[in-house]
XYZ file of N, CA, C and O in Angstrom:
468
model
N 119.085 89.278 97.568
C 119.253 88.412 96.416
C 117.965 87.620 96.187
O 117.489 86.927 97.072
N 117.445 87.733 94.976
C 116.207 87.038 94.641
C 116.472 85.547 94.496
O 117.404 85.137 93.816
N 115.650 84.747 95.167
C 115.765 83.293 95.049
C 114.396 82.664 94.935
O 113.470 83.035 95.671
N 114.290 81.715 94.024
C 113.100 80.882 93.880
C 113.585 79.438 93.863
O 114.385 79.070 93.005
N 113.100 78.644 94.815
C 113.566 77.267 94.936
C 112.369 76.330 94.870
O 111.544 76.300 95.789
N 112.303 75.554 93.783
C 111.215 74.589 93.615
C 111.542 73.278 94.314
O 112.710 72.898 94.427
N 110.498 72.586 94.730
C 110.649 71.254 95.316
C 109.348 70.489 95.107
O 108.331 71.068 94.717
N 109.409 69.174 95.361
C 108.204 68.362 95.284
C 108.078 67.510 94.047
O 107.129 66.727 93.923
N 109.000 67.657 93.107
C 108.943 66.832 91.908
C 109.325 65.389 92.207
O 109.756 65.058 93.310
N 109.153 64.539 91.204
C 109.514 63.133 91.371
C 108.845 62.266 90.334
O 108.304 62.757 89.338
N 108.897 60.957 90.605
C 108.286 59.965 89.722
C 106.936 59.556 90.293
O 106.839 59.218 91.478
N 105.918 59.576 89.456
C 104.573 59.204 89.893
C 103.896 58.423 88.771
O 104.179 58.650 87.596
N 103.006 57.510 89.157
C 102.280 56.731 88.164
C 101.154 57.545 87.548
O 100.643 58.491 88.176
N 100.754 57.225 86.335
C 99.592 57.906 85.733
C 98.382 57.821 86.665
O 98.124 56.770 87.266
N 97.676 58.944 86.772
C 96.537 59.034 87.685
C 96.899 59.501 89.072
O 96.007 59.794 89.883
N 98.187 59.593 89.356
C 98.646 60.011 90.680
C 98.673 61.520 90.850
O 98.265 62.276 89.962
N 99.169 61.928 92.011
C 99.202 63.348 92.359
C 100.583 63.739 92.875
O 101.310 62.912 93.428
N 100.893 65.007 92.689
C 102.089 65.618 93.260
C 101.759 67.052 93.635
O 100.883 67.678 93.007
N 102.471 67.557 94.623
C 102.336 68.967 95.000
C 103.709 69.613 94.918
O 104.618 69.233 95.665
N 103.829 70.574 94.020
C 105.064 71.321 93.890
C 105.017 72.554 94.774
O 103.959 73.160 94.959
N 106.190 72.924 95.298
C 106.317 74.147 96.083
C 107.423 74.998 95.484
O 108.370 74.481 94.888
N 107.291 76.298 95.673
C 108.324 77.246 95.245
C 108.520 78.245 96.369
O 107.645 79.085 96.611
N 109.653 78.135 97.053
C 109.968 79.025 98.167
C 110.674 80.262 97.636
O 111.687 80.148 96.942
N 110.143 81.434 97.952
C 110.665 82.691 97.439
C 111.347 83.492 98.541
O 110.918 83.465 99.701
N 112.390 84.227 98.167
C 113.066 85.111 99.106
C 113.771 86.217 98.335
O 114.030 86.099 97.142
N 114.034 87.316 99.057
C 114.791 88.404 98.454
C 113.969 89.437 97.705
O 114.528 90.342 97.078
N 112.644 89.296 97.761
C 111.782 90.284 97.108
C 110.403 90.241 97.767
O 110.122 89.378 98.597
N 109.557 91.205 97.390
C 108.220 91.292 97.985
C 107.294 90.317 97.266
O 106.649 90.653 96.259
N 107.221 89.113 97.795
C 106.470 88.032 97.165
C 105.013 88.402 96.942
O 104.453 88.147 95.878
N 104.406 89.028 97.937
C 102.965 89.298 97.865
C 102.592 90.258 96.745
O 101.444 90.285 96.299
N 103.558 91.036 96.273
C 103.283 92.023 95.229
C 103.493 91.480 93.816
O 103.229 92.182 92.840
N 103.962 90.255 93.728
C 104.329 89.702 92.431
C 103.256 88.799 91.837
O 102.512 88.132 92.566
N 103.209 88.784 90.520
C 102.433 87.792 89.788
C 103.310 86.546 89.694
O 104.452 86.621 89.239
N 102.764 85.420 90.125
C 103.538 84.178 90.169
C 102.959 83.184 89.173
O 101.741 83.144 88.939
N 103.817 82.357 88.628
C 103.333 81.390 87.654
C 104.204 80.137 87.652
O 105.334 80.152 88.150
N 103.644 79.080 87.113
C 104.345 77.827 86.873
C 104.437 77.605 85.357
O 103.436 77.782 84.641
N 105.616 77.236 84.921
C 105.864 76.847 83.538
C 106.415 75.420 83.535
O 106.863 74.917 84.564
N 106.393 74.808 82.372
C 107.031 73.500 82.229
C 107.711 73.411 80.867
O 107.312 74.098 79.917
N 108.704 72.553 80.815
C 109.460 72.393 79.572
C 109.860 70.942 79.390
O 110.444 70.332 80.297
N 109.534 70.395 78.223
C 109.948 69.050 77.842
C 111.182 69.174 76.948
O 111.365 70.185 76.269
N 112.016 68.132 76.917
C 113.203 68.177 76.054
C 112.822 68.462 74.607
O 111.915 67.852 74.051
N 113.503 69.433 74.007
C 113.262 69.754 72.614
C 112.058 70.626 72.359
O 111.740 70.928 71.207
N 111.376 71.032 73.431
C 110.187 71.873 73.270
C 110.372 73.196 73.999
O 111.223 73.319 74.879
N 109.547 74.161 73.624
C 109.600 75.462 74.280
C 108.953 75.385 75.665
O 108.075 74.546 75.910
N 109.408 76.262 76.540
C 108.792 76.354 77.856
C 107.373 76.891 77.686
O 107.153 77.851 76.953
N 106.421 76.273 78.378
C 105.020 76.687 78.243
C 104.422 77.038 79.600
O 104.766 76.449 80.625
N 103.501 77.992 79.562
C 102.807 78.411 80.777
C 101.812 77.337 81.199
O 101.018 76.853 80.389
N 101.856 76.996 82.481
C 100.931 76.006 83.037
C 99.814 76.692 83.815
O 98.642 76.401 83.615
N 100.191 77.612 84.712
C 99.199 78.275 85.550
C 99.791 79.576 86.056
O 101.007 79.697 86.209
N 98.895 80.523 86.349
C 99.331 81.835 86.813
C 98.392 82.308 87.913
O 97.192 81.999 87.893
N 98.945 83.032 88.881
C 98.143 83.603 89.954
C 98.631 85.029 90.198
O 99.827 85.274 90.341
N 97.694 85.958 90.210
C 98.066 87.351 90.399
C 98.272 87.669 91.881
O 97.992 86.843 92.752
N 98.715 88.887 92.142
C 98.874 89.313 93.530
C 97.532 89.361 94.252
O 97.476 89.212 95.472
N 96.456 89.537 93.484
C 95.117 89.574 94.067
C 94.498 88.185 94.206
O 93.404 88.045 94.755
N 95.177 87.165 93.672
C 94.677 85.802 93.823
C 93.890 85.264 92.647
O 93.399 84.133 92.694
N 93.787 86.028 91.581
C 93.113 85.525 90.383
C 93.998 84.490 89.706
O 95.216 84.649 89.668
N 93.364 83.457 89.161
C 94.125 82.365 88.558
C 93.703 82.110 87.122
O 92.574 82.429 86.712
N 94.603 81.499 86.381
C 94.303 81.064 85.026
C 95.184 79.864 84.711
O 96.284 79.736 85.288
N 94.679 78.996 83.820
C 95.357 77.740 83.556
C 95.448 77.453 82.048
O 94.577 77.866 81.272
N 96.458 76.700 81.674
C 96.519 76.162 80.320
C 95.368 75.171 80.155
O 94.999 74.477 81.111
N 94.825 75.112 78.959
C 93.693 74.216 78.714
C 94.045 72.764 79.062
O 93.194 72.002 79.532
N 95.290 72.395 78.855
C 95.705 71.010 79.061
C 95.685 70.572 80.520
O 95.704 69.369 80.803
N 95.645 71.536 81.456
C 95.678 71.169 82.881
C 94.436 71.624 83.640
O 94.310 71.328 84.831
N 93.534 72.327 82.975
C 92.326 72.806 83.654
C 91.545 71.650 84.254
O 91.349 70.617 83.604
N 91.124 71.834 85.494
C 90.364 70.797 86.183
C 91.234 69.749 86.860
O 90.731 68.949 87.647
N 92.534 69.747 86.586
C 93.451 68.775 87.203
C 94.480 69.444 88.111
O 94.879 68.871 89.118
N 94.933 70.638 87.738
C 95.962 71.356 88.495
C 95.342 72.555 89.203
O 94.412 73.182 88.684
N 95.908 72.888 90.364
C 95.475 74.062 91.113
C 96.694 74.836 91.581
O 97.551 74.277 92.277
N 96.750 76.102 91.213
C 97.833 76.981 91.668
C 97.335 77.759 92.882
O 96.160 78.170 92.940
N 98.218 77.945 93.852
C 97.855 78.723 95.039
C 99.105 79.365 95.606
O 100.223 79.011 95.222
N 98.905 80.296 96.511
C 100.042 80.990 97.121
C 99.744 81.234 98.595
O 98.583 81.425 98.991
N 100.798 81.237 99.387
C 100.718 81.576 100.805
C 101.669 82.741 101.021
O 102.889 82.545 101.126
N 101.122 83.938 101.053
C 101.979 85.121 101.162
C 102.673 85.201 102.521
O 103.757 85.777 102.626
N 102.081 84.623 103.532
C 102.720 84.630 104.858
C 103.981 83.765 104.867
O 104.924 84.015 105.621
N 103.985 82.739 104.014
C 105.139 81.830 103.934
C 106.013 82.100 102.710
O 106.983 81.381 102.481
N 105.638 83.099 101.908
C 106.388 83.397 100.679
C 106.551 82.159 99.809
O 107.653 81.854 99.309
N 105.466 81.428 99.655
C 105.535 80.154 98.940
C 104.409 80.035 97.926
O 103.255 80.386 98.206
N 104.773 79.527 96.760
C 103.839 79.236 95.671
C 103.678 77.728 95.582
O 104.639 76.982 95.795
N 102.470 77.284 95.250
C 102.197 75.848 95.157
C 101.550 75.497 93.811
O 100.915 76.340 93.171
N 101.718 74.236 93.435
C 100.981 73.691 92.300
C 100.547 72.279 92.682
O 101.385 71.378 92.777
N 99.254 72.118 92.931
C 98.701 70.800 93.205
C 98.339 70.155 91.876
O 97.536 70.723 91.113
N 98.926 69.015 91.613
C 98.716 68.333 90.330
C 98.044 66.992 90.589
O 98.621 66.126 91.254
N 96.832 66.839 90.074
C 96.073 65.600 90.232
C 95.843 64.947 88.882
O 95.976 65.583 87.838
N 95.470 63.700 88.914
C 95.177 62.927 87.694
C 96.280 63.136 86.655
O 96.039 63.493 85.500
N 97.498 62.916 87.096
C 98.643 63.161 86.223
C 98.677 62.193 85.048
O 98.284 61.019 85.169
N 99.159 62.718 83.919
C 99.256 61.950 82.680
C 100.712 61.910 82.226
O 101.499 62.793 82.573
N 101.079 60.920 81.429
C 102.466 60.871 80.930
C 102.877 62.156 80.221
O 104.047 62.563 80.310
N 101.939 62.811 79.561
C 102.275 64.050 78.846
C 102.524 65.233 79.777
O 102.923 66.309 79.322
N 102.306 65.044 81.082
C 102.655 66.075 82.063
C 104.133 66.011 82.441
O 104.633 66.881 83.170
N 104.831 64.982 81.966
C 106.255 64.850 82.263
C 107.031 66.033 81.708
O 106.928 66.367 80.530
N 107.785 66.697 82.579
C 108.524 67.896 82.194
C 109.320 68.394 83.392
O 109.131 67.918 84.516
N 110.170 69.370 83.133
C 110.768 70.138 84.222
C 109.839 71.319 84.486
O 109.477 72.044 83.557
N 109.450 71.476 85.735
C 108.530 72.537 86.130
C 109.302 73.674 86.799
O 110.120 73.437 87.699
N 109.015 74.895 86.345
C 109.702 76.090 86.845
C 108.680 77.064 87.434
O 107.582 77.215 86.886
N 109.062 77.745 88.484
C 108.232 78.845 88.938
C 108.869 80.157 88.493
O 110.086 80.257 88.330
N 108.011 81.131 88.276
C 108.440 82.436 87.799
C 107.761 83.526 88.602
O 106.578 83.436 88.929
N 108.534 84.555 88.907
C 108.000 85.735 89.585
C 108.115 86.931 88.660
O 109.155 87.115 88.020
N 107.061 87.724 88.595
C 107.083 88.956 87.803
C 106.591 90.079 88.674
O 105.491 90.030 89.213
N 107.439 91.130 88.793
C 107.100 92.269 89.647
C 106.479 93.357 88.777
O 107.146 93.908 87.902
N 105.216 93.695 88.985
C 104.527 94.689 88.148
C 105.177 96.072 88.177
O 105.128 96.790 87.182
N 105.795 96.449 89.308
C 106.353 97.797 89.416
C 107.694 97.895 88.688
O 107.928 98.816 87.913
N 108.575 96.933 88.900
C 109.911 96.979 88.290
C 109.985 96.219 86.971
O 110.953 96.343 86.230
N 108.962 95.421 86.695
C 108.920 94.543 85.505
C 110.042 93.506 85.531
O 110.407 92.953 84.493
N 110.573 93.246 86.709
C 111.646 92.258 86.828
C 111.058 90.854 86.827
O 110.061 90.590 87.497
N 111.707 89.964 86.098
C 111.318 88.561 86.030
C 112.406 87.698 86.640
O 113.600 87.901 86.362
N 112.002 86.742 87.466
C 112.949 85.819 88.083
C 112.441 84.397 87.921
O 111.229 84.162 87.982
N 113.372 83.460 87.746
C 113.039 82.055 87.552
C 113.711 81.193 88.608
O 114.829 81.493 89.050
N 113.051 80.093 88.942
C 113.683 79.079 89.762
C 114.510 78.152 88.883
O 114.560 78.295 87.663
N 115.125 77.158 89.541
C 116.030 76.254 88.819
C 115.296 75.064 88.215
O 115.858 74.342 87.386
N 114.043 74.852 88.622
C 113.236 73.779 88.059
C 113.243 72.512 88.891
O 114.196 72.238 89.630
N 112.162 71.752 88.771
C 112.065 70.449 89.419
C 111.455 69.466 88.421
O 110.490 69.794 87.738
N 112.021 68.275 88.352
C 111.600 67.279 87.366
C 110.362 66.532 87.850
O 110.322 66.036 88.986
N 109.377 66.456 86.975
C 108.187 65.631 87.208
C 108.135 64.585 86.107
O 108.150 64.918 84.924
N 108.087 63.322 86.511
C 108.016 62.223 85.556
C 106.787 61.377 85.869
O 106.634 60.900 87.008
N 105.919 61.234 84.876
C 104.703 60.441 85.041
C 104.853 59.198 84.169
O 104.835 59.278 82.944
N 104.998 58.061 84.833
C 105.264 56.826 84.105
C 104.895 55.626 84.954
O 105.018 55.671 86.185
N 104.458 54.576 84.296
C 104.162 53.336 85.013
C 105.380 52.408 84.977
O 105.339 51.315 85.533
């Protein structure tokens, strides 16, 4: 059974940092393209960062230079280090797995990040 479980969200002041984790199980994590998305109330879910199975990364312009996506294939875990957080980063953050061979997509349940003073 495929499972993606996010953790690490919470309330942080502007300028602060958070590290999100996404624990994966039930599939071959190392073979998947992994990504982080976020969604604000009333808005569409948007791509934040993506990392391929080979370790190549790409970021939304709004988070470049502040966020870092990484993966630990030995631990089947995806990370998102978020620095210099802004109120506009407030959202529910989701991790997504995409398997290139089966084209299967899986989502986690999301973790809330709130940036506020």
